[in-house]
PDB file of C-alpha atoms in Angstrom:
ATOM      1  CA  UNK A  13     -17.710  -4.760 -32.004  1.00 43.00           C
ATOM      2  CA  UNK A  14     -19.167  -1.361 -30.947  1.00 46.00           C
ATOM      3  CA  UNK A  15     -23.239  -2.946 -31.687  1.00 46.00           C
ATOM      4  CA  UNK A  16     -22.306  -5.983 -30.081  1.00 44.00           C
ATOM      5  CA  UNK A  17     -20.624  -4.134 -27.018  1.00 45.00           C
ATOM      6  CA  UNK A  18     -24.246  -2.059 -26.567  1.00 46.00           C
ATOM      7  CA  UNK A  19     -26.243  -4.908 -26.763  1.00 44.00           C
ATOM      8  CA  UNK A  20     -28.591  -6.515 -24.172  1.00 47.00           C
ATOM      9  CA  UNK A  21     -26.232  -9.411 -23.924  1.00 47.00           C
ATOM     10  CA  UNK A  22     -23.306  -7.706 -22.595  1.00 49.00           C
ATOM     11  CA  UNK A  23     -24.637  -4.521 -21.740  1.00 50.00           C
ATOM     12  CA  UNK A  24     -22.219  -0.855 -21.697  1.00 51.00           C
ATOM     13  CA  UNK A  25     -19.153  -1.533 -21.466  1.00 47.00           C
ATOM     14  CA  UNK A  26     -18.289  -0.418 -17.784  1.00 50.00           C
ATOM     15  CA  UNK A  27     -14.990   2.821 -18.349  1.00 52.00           C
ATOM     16  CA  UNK A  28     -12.175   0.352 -16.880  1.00 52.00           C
ATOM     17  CA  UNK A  29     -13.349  -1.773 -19.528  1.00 56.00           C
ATOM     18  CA  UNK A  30     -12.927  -2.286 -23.807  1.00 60.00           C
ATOM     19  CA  UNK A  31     -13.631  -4.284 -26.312  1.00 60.00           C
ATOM     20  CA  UNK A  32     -10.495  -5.687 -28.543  1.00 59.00           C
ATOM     21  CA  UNK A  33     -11.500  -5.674 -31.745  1.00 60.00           C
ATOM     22  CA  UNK A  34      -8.415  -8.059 -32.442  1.00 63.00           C
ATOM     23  CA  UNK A  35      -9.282 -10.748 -29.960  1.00 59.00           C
ATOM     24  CA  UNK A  36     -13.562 -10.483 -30.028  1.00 60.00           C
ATOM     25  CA  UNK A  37     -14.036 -10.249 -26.579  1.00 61.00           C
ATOM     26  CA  UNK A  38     -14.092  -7.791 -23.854  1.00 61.00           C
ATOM     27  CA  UNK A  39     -10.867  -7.401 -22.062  1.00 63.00           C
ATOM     28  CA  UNK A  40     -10.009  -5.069 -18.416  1.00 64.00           C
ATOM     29  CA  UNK A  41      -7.070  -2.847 -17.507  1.00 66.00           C
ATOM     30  CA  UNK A  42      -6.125  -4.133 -14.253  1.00 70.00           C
ATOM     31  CA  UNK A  43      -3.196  -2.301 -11.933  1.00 73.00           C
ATOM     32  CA  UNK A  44      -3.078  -4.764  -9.133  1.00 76.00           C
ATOM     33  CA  UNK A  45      -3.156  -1.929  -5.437  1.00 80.00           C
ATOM     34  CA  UNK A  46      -0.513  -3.869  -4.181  1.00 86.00           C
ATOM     35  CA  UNK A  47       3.076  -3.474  -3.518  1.00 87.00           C
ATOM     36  CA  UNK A  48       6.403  -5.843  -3.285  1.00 90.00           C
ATOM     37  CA  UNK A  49       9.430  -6.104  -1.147  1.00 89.00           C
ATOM     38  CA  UNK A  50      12.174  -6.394  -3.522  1.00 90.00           C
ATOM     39  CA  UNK A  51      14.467  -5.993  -0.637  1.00 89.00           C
ATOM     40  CA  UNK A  52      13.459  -6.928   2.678  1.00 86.00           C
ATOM     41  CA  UNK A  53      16.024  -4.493   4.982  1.00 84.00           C
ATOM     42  CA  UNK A  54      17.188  -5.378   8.409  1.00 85.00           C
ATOM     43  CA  UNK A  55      14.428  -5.612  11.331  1.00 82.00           C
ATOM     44  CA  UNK A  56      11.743  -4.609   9.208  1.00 84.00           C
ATOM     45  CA  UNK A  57       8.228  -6.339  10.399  1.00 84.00           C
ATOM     46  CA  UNK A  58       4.594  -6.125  10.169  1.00 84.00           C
ATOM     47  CA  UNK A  59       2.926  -4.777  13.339  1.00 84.00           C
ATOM     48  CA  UNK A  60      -0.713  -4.899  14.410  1.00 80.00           C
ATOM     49  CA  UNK A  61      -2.006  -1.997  16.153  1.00 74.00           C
ATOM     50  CA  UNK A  62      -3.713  -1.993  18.992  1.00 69.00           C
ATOM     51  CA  UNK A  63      -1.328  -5.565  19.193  1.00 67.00           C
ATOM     52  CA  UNK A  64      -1.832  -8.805  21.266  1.00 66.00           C
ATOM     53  CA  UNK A  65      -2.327  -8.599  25.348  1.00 66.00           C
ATOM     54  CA  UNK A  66      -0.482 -11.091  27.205  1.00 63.00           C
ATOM     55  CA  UNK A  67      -1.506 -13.776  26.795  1.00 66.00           C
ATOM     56  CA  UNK A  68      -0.748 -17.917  28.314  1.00 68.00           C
ATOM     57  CA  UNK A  69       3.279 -15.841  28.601  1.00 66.00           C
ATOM     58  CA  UNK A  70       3.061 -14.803  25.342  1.00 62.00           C
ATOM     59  CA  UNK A  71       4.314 -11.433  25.068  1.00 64.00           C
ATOM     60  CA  UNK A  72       2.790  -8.135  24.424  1.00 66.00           C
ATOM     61  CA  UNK A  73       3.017  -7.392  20.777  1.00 68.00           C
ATOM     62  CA  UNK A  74       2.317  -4.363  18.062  1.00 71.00           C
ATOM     63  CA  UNK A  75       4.010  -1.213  17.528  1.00 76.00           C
ATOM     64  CA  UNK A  76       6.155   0.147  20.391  1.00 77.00           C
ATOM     65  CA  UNK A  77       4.821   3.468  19.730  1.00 82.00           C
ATOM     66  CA  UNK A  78       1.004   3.454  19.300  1.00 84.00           C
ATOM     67  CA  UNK A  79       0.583   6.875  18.629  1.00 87.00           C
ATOM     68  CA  UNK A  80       2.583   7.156  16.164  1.00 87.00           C
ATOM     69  CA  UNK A  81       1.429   4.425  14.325  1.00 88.00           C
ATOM     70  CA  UNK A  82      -2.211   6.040  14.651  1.00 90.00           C
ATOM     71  CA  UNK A  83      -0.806   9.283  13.204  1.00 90.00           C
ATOM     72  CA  UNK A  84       0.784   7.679  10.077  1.00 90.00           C
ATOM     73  CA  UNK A  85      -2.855   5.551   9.160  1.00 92.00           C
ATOM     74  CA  UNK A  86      -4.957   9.255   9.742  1.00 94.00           C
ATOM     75  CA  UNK A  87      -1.929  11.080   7.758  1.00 91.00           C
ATOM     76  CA  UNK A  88      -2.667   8.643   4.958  1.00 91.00           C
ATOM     77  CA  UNK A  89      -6.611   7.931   5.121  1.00 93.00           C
ATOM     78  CA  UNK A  90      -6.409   4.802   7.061  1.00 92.00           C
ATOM     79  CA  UNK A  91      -8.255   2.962   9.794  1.00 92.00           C
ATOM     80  CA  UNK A  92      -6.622   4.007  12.799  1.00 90.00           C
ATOM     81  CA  UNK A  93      -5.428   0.146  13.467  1.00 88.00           C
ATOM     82  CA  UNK A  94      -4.657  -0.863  10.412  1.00 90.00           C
ATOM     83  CA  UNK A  95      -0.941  -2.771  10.345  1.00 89.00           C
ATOM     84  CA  UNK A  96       2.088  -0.550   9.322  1.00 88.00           C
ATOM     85  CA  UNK A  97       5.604  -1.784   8.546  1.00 87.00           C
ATOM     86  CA  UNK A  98       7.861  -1.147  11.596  1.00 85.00           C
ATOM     87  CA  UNK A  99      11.616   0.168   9.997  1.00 84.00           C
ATOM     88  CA  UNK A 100      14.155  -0.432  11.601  1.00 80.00           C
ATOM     89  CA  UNK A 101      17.841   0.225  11.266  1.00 79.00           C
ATOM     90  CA  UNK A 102      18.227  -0.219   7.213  1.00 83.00           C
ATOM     91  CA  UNK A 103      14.884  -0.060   6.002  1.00 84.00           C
ATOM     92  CA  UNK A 104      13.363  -1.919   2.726  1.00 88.00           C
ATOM     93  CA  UNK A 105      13.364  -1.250  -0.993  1.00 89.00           C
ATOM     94  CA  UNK A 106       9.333  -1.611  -2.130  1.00 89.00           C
ATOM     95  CA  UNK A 107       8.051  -1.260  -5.278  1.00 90.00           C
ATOM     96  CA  UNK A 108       4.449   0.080  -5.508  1.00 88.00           C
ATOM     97  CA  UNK A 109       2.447  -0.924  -8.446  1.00 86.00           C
ATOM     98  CA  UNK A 110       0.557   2.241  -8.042  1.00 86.00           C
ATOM     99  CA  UNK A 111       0.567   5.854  -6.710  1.00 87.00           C
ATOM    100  CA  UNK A 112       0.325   6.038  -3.329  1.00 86.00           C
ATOM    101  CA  UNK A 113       0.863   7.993  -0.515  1.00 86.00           C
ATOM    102  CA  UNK A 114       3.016   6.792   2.570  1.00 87.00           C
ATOM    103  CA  UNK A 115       3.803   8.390   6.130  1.00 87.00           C
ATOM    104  CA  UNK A 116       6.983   8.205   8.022  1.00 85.00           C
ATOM    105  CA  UNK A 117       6.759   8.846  11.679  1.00 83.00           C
ATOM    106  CA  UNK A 118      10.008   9.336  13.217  1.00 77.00           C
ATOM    107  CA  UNK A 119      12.311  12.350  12.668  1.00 70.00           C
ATOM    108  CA  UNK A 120      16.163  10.901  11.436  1.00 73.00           C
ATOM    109  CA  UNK A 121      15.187   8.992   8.651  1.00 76.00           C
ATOM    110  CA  UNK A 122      16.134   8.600   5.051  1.00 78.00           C
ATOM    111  CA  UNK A 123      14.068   7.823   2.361  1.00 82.00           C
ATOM    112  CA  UNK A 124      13.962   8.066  -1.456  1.00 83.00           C
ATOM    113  CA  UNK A 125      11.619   7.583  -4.448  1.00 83.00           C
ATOM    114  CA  UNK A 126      13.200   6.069  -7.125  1.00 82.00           C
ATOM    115  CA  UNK A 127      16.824   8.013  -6.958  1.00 83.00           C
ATOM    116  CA  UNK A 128      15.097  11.008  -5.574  1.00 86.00           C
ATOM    117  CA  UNK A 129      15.803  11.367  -1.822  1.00 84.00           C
ATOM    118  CA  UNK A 130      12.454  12.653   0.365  1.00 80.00           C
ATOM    119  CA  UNK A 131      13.783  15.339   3.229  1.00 75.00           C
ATOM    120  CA  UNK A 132      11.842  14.706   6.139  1.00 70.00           C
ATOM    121  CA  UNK A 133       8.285  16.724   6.405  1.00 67.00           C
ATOM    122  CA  UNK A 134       8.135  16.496   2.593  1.00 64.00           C
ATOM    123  CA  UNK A 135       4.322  16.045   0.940  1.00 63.00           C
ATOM    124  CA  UNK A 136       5.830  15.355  -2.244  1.00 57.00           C
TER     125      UNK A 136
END
């Protein structure tokens, strides 16, 4: 497999990739940047920043606290508008599929990876 995985045909095999010497063909580690709600919580919601205007007596929409929402995307590397989860009350349980890091903007708040509870102000 390694002169057929240099040849013209296929070309290098990109790092992500290798070739299964089993199976024949090429084959791709894949860790899907996503994350799932195994438990949604109580009040917890999806909220567009800067939000909707009135609109046709629709009401104003997005996070009730702008600011803070801005904070948490520059804390983490974001766009400054891109959505956040708005807790509220009993938050969620999420499992991430990969490392990541995640910013939590108000000051009585208890969180925990895996069994580990994360004091507030914690970068780890």
């Amino acid at each position: 497999m390694s002169t057929i995985s240099g040849s013209r045909r296929l070309g290098r095999v990109p790092s992500w990739g290798r070739v299964d010497d089993d199976a024949g063909y090429l084959t791709f580690d894949c860790t899907p940047r996503t994350f799932d709600i195994l438990v949604s919580g109580f009040a917890s919601s999806i909220q567009r920043s800067p939000g909707r205007e009135r609109i046709f007596g629709i009401p104003r929409s997005g996070p009730l606290d702008t600011l803070a929402s801005q904070l948490a995307n520059l804390l983490v590397g974001n766009d400054l508008n891109t959505d956040i989860i708005k807790i509220a009350l009993k938050g969620p349980k999420i499992y991430f599929h990969v490392d990541c890091v995640v910013a939590i903007t108000d000051t009585v708040f208890n969180a925990a990876v895996g069994k580990r509870d994360v004091a507030a102000g914690n970068d780890g």
